[in-house]
Amino acid sequence: MTQAPWAGPEALLAQSLAHAHATGHALGHVESEIAAALTLGQAYHVQQAVFELRGLPLAGYKLAATSLRAQEAMGLDGPLVGRIAAPELAARPSAAPMDRPVYAEAELLVRIGDDLPVMSDAPSLARMAEAVDRVWLGLEICSSRFADDDLSPSGIVADNGLLNAIVTGDLLANGWSEELAEGTVVLQPEGAEPVYGVASAVMGHPLLALGWLAAWLGRRGEHLRRHQIIACGSMTGITQIASDKSVTAQFGTPDKKIAGMVMTTFAKDQMRSKA
């Protein structure tokens, strides 16, 4: 495997995380301590290095901690960002680890129509609505590369927001429809109680999250690009799912004009997507 382009504990962590992505093996206590000691800036440095070590094309971004409750619990003043690799959007997501918990979240997935300029300030909702050319209902499947998944924000960032796969469900809209921001969702793990959520749990409005991301990237000299997929943030919170059990999400707007579902089954040897 390619070596990290710098030395020290961060390089060790990046190398270990890249190996964990490749093998599915959990990282131990030493790596957890390194991750916990990082600043958020250092953690994003590790995240980027891991992505480069994996050598996979960038398909988009995911947002985490988009609810005020999550941010307050973690002592944050905004969301956390992860990178989506193209294979993580595959129709048949790769196997999640069997020795660690696996979680699901219901999210709106938006696709950017055309390249956006570099932005230092968050754009208006109208500007972000113009930037969206597709919206799907999706499931984010999460699982930590660390044996202990009770991670600090820096650990979550270094571990790429715990992203394992994005399962794409029904197309909800061509372009942005404002009714989406008023939608509700039911996440139903097989054999467990349903979890109810709302689109407004994502920073009050999913396009606020998208605009926040555009400005966050802009401050790093980056920008949203044509056909990148953005997982806007959890509408339901994180819910543990069991092997050989399905998990389904159903979304609808108050006027019932927009509705859709997504389902997948976490099997022992693979994630079987049934979007």
PDB file of C-alpha atoms in Angstrom:
ATOM      1  CA  MET A   1       0.000   0.000   0.000  1.00  0.00           C
ATOM      2  CA  THR A   2       1.162   3.539  -0.726  1.00  0.00           C
ATOM      3  CA  GLN A   3       2.755   5.271   2.239  1.00  0.00           C
ATOM      4  CA  ALA A   4       1.359   8.449   3.789  1.00  0.00           C
ATOM      5  CA  PRO A   5       3.224  11.493   2.424  1.00  0.00           C
ATOM      6  CA  TRP A   6       4.227  12.714   5.903  1.00  0.00           C
ATOM      7  CA  ALA A   7       5.423  11.257   9.170  1.00  0.00           C
ATOM      8  CA  GLY A   8       4.283  11.106  12.794  1.00  0.00           C
ATOM      9  CA  PRO A   9       1.154   9.882  14.608  1.00  0.00           C
ATOM     10  CA  GLU A  10      -1.211  11.352  12.007  1.00  0.00           C
ATOM     11  CA  ALA A  11       0.548   9.438   9.240  1.00  0.00           C
ATOM     12  CA  LEU A  12       0.352   6.237  11.289  1.00  0.00           C
ATOM     13  CA  LEU A  13      -3.370   6.757  11.815  1.00  0.00           C
ATOM     14  CA  ALA A  14      -3.985   7.494   8.122  1.00  0.00           C
ATOM     15  CA  GLN A  15      -2.075   4.386   7.098  1.00  0.00           C
ATOM     16  CA  SER A  16      -3.964   2.269   9.638  1.00  0.00           C
ATOM     17  CA  LEU A  17      -7.365   3.616   8.571  1.00  0.00           C
ATOM     18  CA  ALA A  18      -6.601   2.987   4.897  1.00  0.00           C
ATOM     19  CA  HIS A  19      -5.634  -0.593   5.776  1.00  0.00           C
ATOM     20  CA  ALA A  20      -8.846  -0.986   7.793  1.00  0.00           C
ATOM     21  CA  HIS A  21     -10.890   0.153   4.781  1.00  0.00           C
ATOM     22  CA  ALA A  22      -9.133  -2.444   2.637  1.00  0.00           C
ATOM     23  CA  THR A  23      -9.344  -5.379   5.047  1.00  0.00           C
ATOM     24  CA  GLY A  24     -12.285  -4.691   7.364  1.00  0.00           C
ATOM     25  CA  HIS A  25     -10.050  -5.180  10.404  1.00  0.00           C
ATOM     26  CA  ALA A  26     -10.750  -3.010  13.441  1.00  0.00           C
ATOM     27  CA  LEU A  27      -8.214  -0.544  14.793  1.00  0.00           C
ATOM     28  CA  GLY A  28      -7.076  -0.869  18.374  1.00  0.00           C
ATOM     29  CA  HIS A  29      -6.470   1.232  21.457  1.00  0.00           C
ATOM     30  CA  VAL A  30      -3.368   3.060  20.180  1.00  0.00           C
ATOM     31  CA  GLU A  31      -5.109   4.347  17.080  1.00  0.00           C
ATOM     32  CA  SER A  32      -8.143   5.385  19.137  1.00  0.00           C
ATOM     33  CA  GLU A  33      -5.928   7.436  21.453  1.00  0.00           C
ATOM     34  CA  ILE A  34      -4.214   9.119  18.496  1.00  0.00           C
ATOM     35  CA  ALA A  35      -7.599  10.021  16.972  1.00  0.00           C
ATOM     36  CA  ALA A  36      -8.933  11.394  20.273  1.00  0.00           C
ATOM     37  CA  ALA A  37      -5.915  13.696  20.631  1.00  0.00           C
ATOM     38  CA  LEU A  38      -6.317  15.298  17.195  1.00  0.00           C
ATOM     39  CA  THR A  39      -7.761  18.723  16.567  1.00  0.00           C
ATOM     40  CA  LEU A  40     -10.546  18.840  13.998  1.00  0.00           C
ATOM     41  CA  GLY A  41      -8.120  20.385  11.534  1.00  0.00           C
ATOM     42  CA  GLN A  42      -5.689  17.520  12.014  1.00  0.00           C
ATOM     43  CA  ALA A  43      -8.535  15.012  11.731  1.00  0.00           C
ATOM     44  CA  TYR A  44      -9.573  16.437   8.351  1.00  0.00           C
ATOM     45  CA  HIS A  45      -5.917  16.175   7.294  1.00  0.00           C
ATOM     46  CA  VAL A  46      -6.009  12.479   8.202  1.00  0.00           C
ATOM     47  CA  GLN A  47      -9.336  12.001   6.430  1.00  0.00           C
ATOM     48  CA  GLN A  48      -7.978  13.485   3.213  1.00  0.00           C
ATOM     49  CA  ALA A  49      -4.791  11.404   3.442  1.00  0.00           C
ATOM     50  CA  VAL A  50      -6.828   8.210   3.916  1.00  0.00           C
ATOM     51  CA  PHE A  51      -8.909   9.055   0.866  1.00  0.00           C
ATOM     52  CA  GLU A  52      -5.774   9.620  -1.193  1.00  0.00           C
ATOM     53  CA  LEU A  53      -4.230   6.378   0.057  1.00  0.00           C
ATOM     54  CA  ARG A  54      -7.350   4.472  -0.992  1.00  0.00           C
ATOM     55  CA  GLY A  55      -6.972   5.866  -4.515  1.00  0.00           C
ATOM     56  CA  LEU A  56     -10.696   6.065  -5.238  1.00  0.00           C
ATOM     57  CA  PRO A  57     -12.569   8.757  -7.184  1.00  0.00           C
ATOM     58  CA  LEU A  58     -14.519  11.346  -5.178  1.00  0.00           C
ATOM     59  CA  ALA A  59     -18.270  11.036  -5.756  1.00  0.00           C
ATOM     60  CA  GLY A  60     -19.439  13.647  -3.257  1.00  0.00           C
ATOM     61  CA  TYR A  61     -19.717  14.494   0.424  1.00  0.00           C
ATOM     62  CA  LYS A  62     -21.709  13.497   3.492  1.00  0.00           C
ATOM     63  CA  LEU A  63     -22.700  15.693   6.394  1.00  0.00           C
ATOM     64  CA  ALA A  64     -22.923  14.507   9.982  1.00  0.00           C
ATOM     65  CA  ALA A  65     -24.044  16.188  13.211  1.00  0.00           C
ATOM     66  CA  THR A  66     -26.502  18.393  11.333  1.00  0.00           C
ATOM     67  CA  SER A  67     -28.956  18.627  14.228  1.00  0.00           C
ATOM     68  CA  LEU A  68     -28.536  21.181  16.989  1.00  0.00           C
ATOM     69  CA  ARG A  69     -28.875  18.407  19.576  1.00  0.00           C
ATOM     70  CA  ALA A  70     -25.975  16.445  18.058  1.00  0.00           C
ATOM     71  CA  GLN A  71     -23.793  19.541  17.824  1.00  0.00           C
ATOM     72  CA  GLU A  72     -24.468  20.505  21.438  1.00  0.00           C
ATOM     73  CA  ALA A  73     -23.743  16.955  22.616  1.00  0.00           C
ATOM     74  CA  MET A  74     -20.374  16.982  20.845  1.00  0.00           C
ATOM     75  CA  GLY A  75     -19.453  20.586  21.594  1.00  0.00           C
ATOM     76  CA  LEU A  76     -19.543  21.622  17.932  1.00  0.00           C
ATOM     77  CA  ASP A  77     -20.568  24.860  16.259  1.00  0.00           C
ATOM     78  CA  GLY A  78     -21.458  23.207  12.953  1.00  0.00           C
ATOM     79  CA  PRO A  79     -21.697  19.876  11.120  1.00  0.00           C
ATOM     80  CA  LEU A  80     -18.930  17.407  10.331  1.00  0.00           C
ATOM     81  CA  VAL A  81     -17.955  16.472   6.770  1.00  0.00           C
ATOM     82  CA  GLY A  82     -16.948  13.193   5.150  1.00  0.00           C
ATOM     83  CA  ARG A  83     -15.981  12.224   1.617  1.00  0.00           C
ATOM     84  CA  ILE A  84     -17.984   9.732  -0.461  1.00  0.00           C
ATOM     85  CA  ALA A  85     -15.923   7.433  -2.681  1.00  0.00           C
ATOM     86  CA  ALA A  86     -17.558   6.240  -5.891  1.00  0.00           C
ATOM     87  CA  PRO A  87     -17.745   2.555  -4.805  1.00  0.00           C
ATOM     88  CA  GLU A  88     -19.640   3.607  -1.681  1.00  0.00           C
ATOM     89  CA  LEU A  89     -22.519   4.609  -3.983  1.00  0.00           C
ATOM     90  CA  ALA A  90     -22.532   1.200  -5.677  1.00  0.00           C
ATOM     91  CA  ALA A  91     -25.792  -0.708  -6.139  1.00  0.00           C
ATOM     92  CA  ARG A  92     -24.352  -3.513  -3.993  1.00  0.00           C
ATOM     93  CA  PRO A  93     -22.460  -1.856  -1.112  1.00  0.00           C
ATOM     94  CA  SER A  94     -19.424  -3.642   0.235  1.00  0.00           C
ATOM     95  CA  ALA A  95     -19.650  -5.767   3.344  1.00  0.00           C
ATOM     96  CA  ALA A  96     -19.823  -4.002   6.671  1.00  0.00           C
ATOM     97  CA  PRO A  97     -17.832  -5.486   9.571  1.00  0.00           C
ATOM     98  CA  MET A  98     -19.499  -8.246  11.538  1.00  0.00           C
ATOM     99  CA  ASP A  99     -17.537  -7.613  14.741  1.00  0.00           C
ATOM    100  CA  ARG A 100     -18.746  -4.048  15.289  1.00  0.00           C
ATOM    101  CA  PRO A 101     -22.149  -2.327  15.355  1.00  0.00           C
ATOM    102  CA  VAL A 102     -23.710  -1.206  12.079  1.00  0.00           C
ATOM    103  CA  TYR A 103     -26.125   1.714  11.919  1.00  0.00           C
ATOM    104  CA  ALA A 104     -28.553   3.249   9.433  1.00  0.00           C
ATOM    105  CA  GLU A 105     -29.777   6.805   8.899  1.00  0.00           C
ATOM    106  CA  ALA A 106     -32.448   8.106   6.531  1.00  0.00           C
ATOM    107  CA  GLU A 107     -31.194  11.046   4.472  1.00  0.00           C
ATOM    108  CA  LEU A 108     -31.995  13.194   1.469  1.00  0.00           C
ATOM    109  CA  LEU A 109     -29.410  12.722  -1.279  1.00  0.00           C
ATOM    110  CA  VAL A 110     -29.029  15.642  -3.663  1.00  0.00           C
ATOM    111  CA  ARG A 111     -27.079  15.842  -6.901  1.00  0.00           C
ATOM    112  CA  ILE A 112     -25.384  19.054  -8.006  1.00  0.00           C
ATOM    113  CA  GLY A 113     -26.361  20.096 -11.526  1.00  0.00           C
ATOM    114  CA  ASP A 114     -23.342  22.183 -12.539  1.00  0.00           C
ATOM    115  CA  ASP A 115     -20.030  23.252 -11.038  1.00  0.00           C
ATOM    116  CA  LEU A 116     -20.473  25.937  -8.392  1.00  0.00           C
ATOM    117  CA  PRO A 117     -17.945  28.706  -7.801  1.00  0.00           C
ATOM    118  CA  VAL A 118     -15.733  28.783  -4.733  1.00  0.00           C
ATOM    119  CA  MET A 119     -17.812  30.398  -1.970  1.00  0.00           C
ATOM    120  CA  SER A 120     -16.492  31.841   1.270  1.00  0.00           C
ATOM    121  CA  ASP A 121     -19.952  32.619   2.658  1.00  0.00           C
ATOM    122  CA  ALA A 122     -23.012  30.395   2.730  1.00  0.00           C
ATOM    123  CA  PRO A 123     -25.243  31.166  -0.272  1.00  0.00           C
ATOM    124  CA  SER A 124     -28.968  31.793  -0.101  1.00  0.00           C
ATOM    125  CA  LEU A 125     -31.513  28.996  -0.061  1.00  0.00           C
ATOM    126  CA  ALA A 126     -32.642  30.114  -3.523  1.00  0.00           C
ATOM    127  CA  ARG A 127     -29.093  29.781  -4.868  1.00  0.00           C
ATOM    128  CA  MET A 128     -28.721  26.293  -3.460  1.00  0.00           C
ATOM    129  CA  ALA A 129     -32.144  25.280  -4.771  1.00  0.00           C
ATOM    130  CA  GLU A 130     -30.975  26.260  -8.253  1.00  0.00           C
ATOM    131  CA  ALA A 131     -27.859  24.109  -7.827  1.00  0.00           C
ATOM    132  CA  VAL A 132     -29.796  20.870  -7.200  1.00  0.00           C
ATOM    133  CA  ASP A 133     -30.903  18.800 -10.187  1.00  0.00           C
ATOM    134  CA  ARG A 134     -31.964  15.519  -8.506  1.00  0.00           C
ATOM    135  CA  VAL A 135     -33.137  14.468  -5.033  1.00  0.00           C
ATOM    136  CA  TRP A 136     -33.381  10.866  -3.831  1.00  0.00           C
ATOM    137  CA  LEU A 137     -34.294   9.221  -0.578  1.00  0.00           C
ATOM    138  CA  GLY A 138     -31.286   7.363   0.781  1.00  0.00           C
ATOM    139  CA  LEU A 139     -29.948   5.272   3.604  1.00  0.00           C
ATOM    140  CA  GLU A 140     -26.509   5.908   4.983  1.00  0.00           C
ATOM    141  CA  ILE A 141     -24.954   2.762   6.429  1.00  0.00           C
ATOM    142  CA  CYS A 142     -22.426   3.628   9.132  1.00  0.00           C
ATOM    143  CA  SER A 143     -19.823   1.563  10.935  1.00  0.00           C
ATOM    144  CA  SER A 144     -16.610   2.611  12.609  1.00  0.00           C
ATOM    145  CA  ARG A 145     -13.171   1.360  11.636  1.00  0.00           C
ATOM    146  CA  PHE A 146     -12.273   1.554  15.352  1.00  0.00           C
ATOM    147  CA  ALA A 147     -13.066  -1.335  17.691  1.00  0.00           C
ATOM    148  CA  ASP A 148     -14.546   1.246  20.088  1.00  0.00           C
ATOM    149  CA  ASP A 149     -17.084   3.301  18.151  1.00  0.00           C
ATOM    150  CA  ASP A 150     -17.755   5.756  20.997  1.00  0.00           C
ATOM    151  CA  LEU A 151     -15.607   8.342  19.241  1.00  0.00           C
ATOM    152  CA  SER A 152     -14.773  11.994  19.769  1.00  0.00           C
ATOM    153  CA  PRO A 153     -15.614  14.429  16.930  1.00  0.00           C
ATOM    154  CA  SER A 154     -12.003  14.215  15.757  1.00  0.00           C
ATOM    155  CA  GLY A 155     -12.238  10.425  15.678  1.00  0.00           C
ATOM    156  CA  ILE A 156     -15.460  10.601  13.676  1.00  0.00           C
ATOM    157  CA  VAL A 157     -13.872  12.996  11.180  1.00  0.00           C
ATOM    158  CA  ALA A 158     -10.687  10.919  10.814  1.00  0.00           C
ATOM    159  CA  ASP A 159     -12.903   7.856  10.249  1.00  0.00           C
ATOM    160  CA  ASN A 160     -14.718   9.731   7.458  1.00  0.00           C
ATOM    161  CA  GLY A 161     -17.918  10.185   9.407  1.00  0.00           C
ATOM    162  CA  LEU A 162     -18.159   6.387   9.917  1.00  0.00           C
ATOM    163  CA  LEU A 163     -19.384   6.054   6.321  1.00  0.00           C
ATOM    164  CA  ASN A 164     -19.706   2.518   5.007  1.00  0.00           C
ATOM    165  CA  ALA A 165     -22.180   2.890   2.140  1.00  0.00           C
ATOM    166  CA  ILE A 166     -24.905   5.065   0.659  1.00  0.00           C
ATOM    167  CA  VAL A 167     -27.986   3.165  -0.533  1.00  0.00           C
ATOM    168  CA  THR A 168     -29.995   5.164  -3.056  1.00  0.00           C
ATOM    169  CA  GLY A 169     -33.744   4.732  -3.081  1.00  0.00           C
ATOM    170  CA  ASP A 170     -36.592   6.342  -4.994  1.00  0.00           C
ATOM    171  CA  LEU A 171     -36.130   9.549  -6.937  1.00  0.00           C
ATOM    172  CA  LEU A 172     -38.143  12.183  -5.075  1.00  0.00           C
ATOM    173  CA  ALA A 173     -37.743  15.193  -7.361  1.00  0.00           C
ATOM    174  CA  ASN A 174     -36.062  16.522 -10.469  1.00  0.00           C
ATOM    175  CA  GLY A 175     -34.562  19.709  -9.126  1.00  0.00           C
ATOM    176  CA  TRP A 176     -35.374  21.026  -5.682  1.00  0.00           C
ATOM    177  CA  SER A 177     -38.991  21.186  -4.514  1.00  0.00           C
ATOM    178  CA  GLU A 178     -39.611  23.260  -1.400  1.00  0.00           C
ATOM    179  CA  GLU A 179     -42.131  20.694  -0.168  1.00  0.00           C
ATOM    180  CA  LEU A 180     -39.175  18.390   0.530  1.00  0.00           C
ATOM    181  CA  ALA A 181     -38.131  20.571   3.451  1.00  0.00           C
ATOM    182  CA  GLU A 182     -41.463  19.795   5.149  1.00  0.00           C
ATOM    183  CA  GLY A 183     -41.227  16.046   4.617  1.00  0.00           C
ATOM    184  CA  THR A 184     -41.388  13.329   7.234  1.00  0.00           C
ATOM    185  CA  VAL A 185     -39.729   9.916   7.243  1.00  0.00           C
ATOM    186  CA  VAL A 186     -40.166   6.605   9.033  1.00  0.00           C
ATOM    187  CA  LEU A 187     -37.117   4.380   9.449  1.00  0.00           C
ATOM    188  CA  GLN A 188     -38.167   0.784  10.108  1.00  0.00           C
ATOM    189  CA  PRO A 189     -35.539  -1.778  11.115  1.00  0.00           C
ATOM    190  CA  GLU A 190     -37.008  -5.250  10.779  1.00  0.00           C
ATOM    191  CA  GLY A 191     -38.081  -6.594  14.165  1.00  0.00           C
ATOM    192  CA  ALA A 192     -37.546  -3.274  15.957  1.00  0.00           C
ATOM    193  CA  GLU A 193     -39.521  -0.156  16.770  1.00  0.00           C
ATOM    194  CA  PRO A 194     -39.858   2.454  14.010  1.00  0.00           C
ATOM    195  CA  VAL A 195     -37.915   5.696  14.191  1.00  0.00           C
ATOM    196  CA  TYR A 196     -39.638   8.902  13.054  1.00  0.00           C
ATOM    197  CA  GLY A 197     -37.858  11.875  11.574  1.00  0.00           C
ATOM    198  CA  VAL A 198     -38.311  15.109   9.678  1.00  0.00           C
ATOM    199  CA  ALA A 199     -36.347  16.885   6.962  1.00  0.00           C
ATOM    200  CA  SER A 200     -36.191  19.991   9.127  1.00  0.00           C
ATOM    201  CA  ALA A 201     -33.970  18.078  11.583  1.00  0.00           C
ATOM    202  CA  VAL A 202     -31.178  18.776   9.087  1.00  0.00           C
ATOM    203  CA  MET A 203     -30.097  22.267  10.253  1.00  0.00           C
ATOM    204  CA  GLY A 204     -33.703  23.431  10.065  1.00  0.00           C
ATOM    205  CA  HIS A 205     -33.692  23.048   6.269  1.00  0.00           C
ATOM    206  CA  PRO A 206     -31.642  20.632   4.114  1.00  0.00           C
ATOM    207  CA  LEU A 207     -30.533  23.450   1.813  1.00  0.00           C
ATOM    208  CA  LEU A 208     -29.009  25.265   4.786  1.00  0.00           C
ATOM    209  CA  ALA A 209     -26.816  22.205   5.254  1.00  0.00           C
ATOM    210  CA  LEU A 210     -25.928  22.209   1.564  1.00  0.00           C
ATOM    211  CA  GLY A 211     -25.042  25.904   1.684  1.00  0.00           C
ATOM    212  CA  TRP A 212     -22.964  25.378   4.808  1.00  0.00           C
ATOM    213  CA  LEU A 213     -21.017  22.689   2.962  1.00  0.00           C
ATOM    214  CA  ALA A 214     -20.451  24.964  -0.048  1.00  0.00           C
ATOM    215  CA  ALA A 215     -18.964  27.640   2.221  1.00  0.00           C
ATOM    216  CA  TRP A 216     -16.921  25.089   4.202  1.00  0.00           C
ATOM    217  CA  LEU A 217     -15.384  23.830   0.981  1.00  0.00           C
ATOM    218  CA  GLY A 218     -14.856  27.388  -0.245  1.00  0.00           C
ATOM    219  CA  ARG A 219     -12.779  28.282   2.786  1.00  0.00           C
ATOM    220  CA  ARG A 220     -10.503  25.436   1.719  1.00  0.00           C
ATOM    221  CA  GLY A 221     -10.298  26.597  -1.878  1.00  0.00           C
ATOM    222  CA  GLU A 222     -12.654  23.832  -3.037  1.00  0.00           C
ATOM    223  CA  HIS A 223     -16.147  23.837  -4.498  1.00  0.00           C
ATOM    224  CA  LEU A 224     -19.091  21.600  -5.289  1.00  0.00           C
ATOM    225  CA  ARG A 225     -18.858  20.037  -8.725  1.00  0.00           C
ATOM    226  CA  ARG A 226     -21.266  18.811 -11.373  1.00  0.00           C
ATOM    227  CA  HIS A 227     -22.993  15.534 -10.480  1.00  0.00           C
ATOM    228  CA  GLN A 228     -21.470  15.238  -7.036  1.00  0.00           C
ATOM    229  CA  ILE A 229     -23.842  13.549  -4.577  1.00  0.00           C
ATOM    230  CA  ILE A 230     -24.379  15.142  -1.176  1.00  0.00           C
ATOM    231  CA  ALA A 231     -25.881  13.202   1.732  1.00  0.00           C
ATOM    232  CA  CYS A 232     -27.404  16.194   3.522  1.00  0.00           C
ATOM    233  CA  GLY A 233     -27.566  14.740   7.031  1.00  0.00           C
ATOM    234  CA  SER A 234     -29.681  12.422   9.104  1.00  0.00           C
ATOM    235  CA  MET A 235     -33.412  13.014   9.362  1.00  0.00           C
ATOM    236  CA  THR A 236     -33.815  10.202  11.892  1.00  0.00           C
ATOM    237  CA  GLY A 237     -30.666  10.013  13.967  1.00  0.00           C
ATOM    238  CA  ILE A 238     -28.466   6.944  14.032  1.00  0.00           C
ATOM    239  CA  THR A 239     -30.156   3.556  14.529  1.00  0.00           C
ATOM    240  CA  GLN A 240     -28.400   0.225  15.011  1.00  0.00           C
ATOM    241  CA  ILE A 241     -29.411  -2.517  12.583  1.00  0.00           C
ATOM    242  CA  ALA A 242     -28.948  -6.279  12.800  1.00  0.00           C
ATOM    243  CA  SER A 243     -27.474  -8.766  10.351  1.00  0.00           C
ATOM    244  CA  ASP A 244     -29.917 -10.626   8.085  1.00  0.00           C
ATOM    245  CA  LYS A 245     -32.568  -8.019   8.895  1.00  0.00           C
ATOM    246  CA  SER A 246     -33.960  -5.433   6.506  1.00  0.00           C
ATOM    247  CA  VAL A 247     -34.183  -1.718   7.153  1.00  0.00           C
ATOM    248  CA  THR A 248     -36.669   0.444   5.262  1.00  0.00           C
ATOM    249  CA  ALA A 249     -37.270   4.172   5.100  1.00  0.00           C
ATOM    250  CA  GLN A 250     -40.441   5.779   3.767  1.00  0.00           C
ATOM    251  CA  PHE A 251     -40.631   9.507   3.048  1.00  0.00           C
ATOM    252  CA  GLY A 252     -43.564  11.756   2.291  1.00  0.00           C
ATOM    253  CA  THR A 253     -44.562  15.421   2.142  1.00  0.00           C
ATOM    254  CA  PRO A 254     -47.664  16.858   3.834  1.00  0.00           C
ATOM    255  CA  ASP A 255     -49.429  17.365   0.498  1.00  0.00           C
ATOM    256  CA  LYS A 256     -48.618  13.729  -0.429  1.00  0.00           C
ATOM    257  CA  LYS A 257     -47.298  14.846  -3.818  1.00  0.00           C
ATOM    258  CA  ILE A 258     -43.815  13.570  -3.061  1.00  0.00           C
ATOM    259  CA  ALA A 259     -43.250  10.112  -1.626  1.00  0.00           C
ATOM    260  CA  GLY A 260     -40.651   7.389  -1.857  1.00  0.00           C
ATOM    261  CA  MET A 261     -38.921   4.543  -0.101  1.00  0.00           C
ATOM    262  CA  VAL A 262     -35.572   2.819   0.187  1.00  0.00           C
ATOM    263  CA  MET A 263     -34.726  -0.586   1.622  1.00  0.00           C
ATOM    264  CA  THR A 264     -31.659  -2.715   2.142  1.00  0.00           C
ATOM    265  CA  THR A 265     -30.721  -5.863   4.021  1.00  0.00           C
ATOM    266  CA  PHE A 266     -27.497  -6.163   5.964  1.00  0.00           C
ATOM    267  CA  ALA A 267     -26.443  -9.765   5.312  1.00  0.00           C
ATOM    268  CA  LYS A 268     -23.497 -11.545   6.896  1.00  0.00           C
ATOM    269  CA  ASP A 269     -21.475 -11.432   3.681  1.00  0.00           C
ATOM    270  CA  GLN A 270     -22.799  -8.344   1.925  1.00  0.00           C
ATOM    271  CA  MET A 271     -25.256  -5.470   1.877  1.00  0.00           C
ATOM    272  CA  ARG A 272     -28.054  -6.413  -0.543  1.00  0.00           C
ATOM    273  CA  SER A 273     -29.430  -3.162  -1.908  1.00  0.00           C
ATOM    274  CA  LYS A 274     -33.132  -3.161  -2.770  1.00  0.00           C
ATOM    275  CA  ALA A 275     -33.581   0.465  -3.736  1.00  0.00           C
TER     276      ALA A 275
END
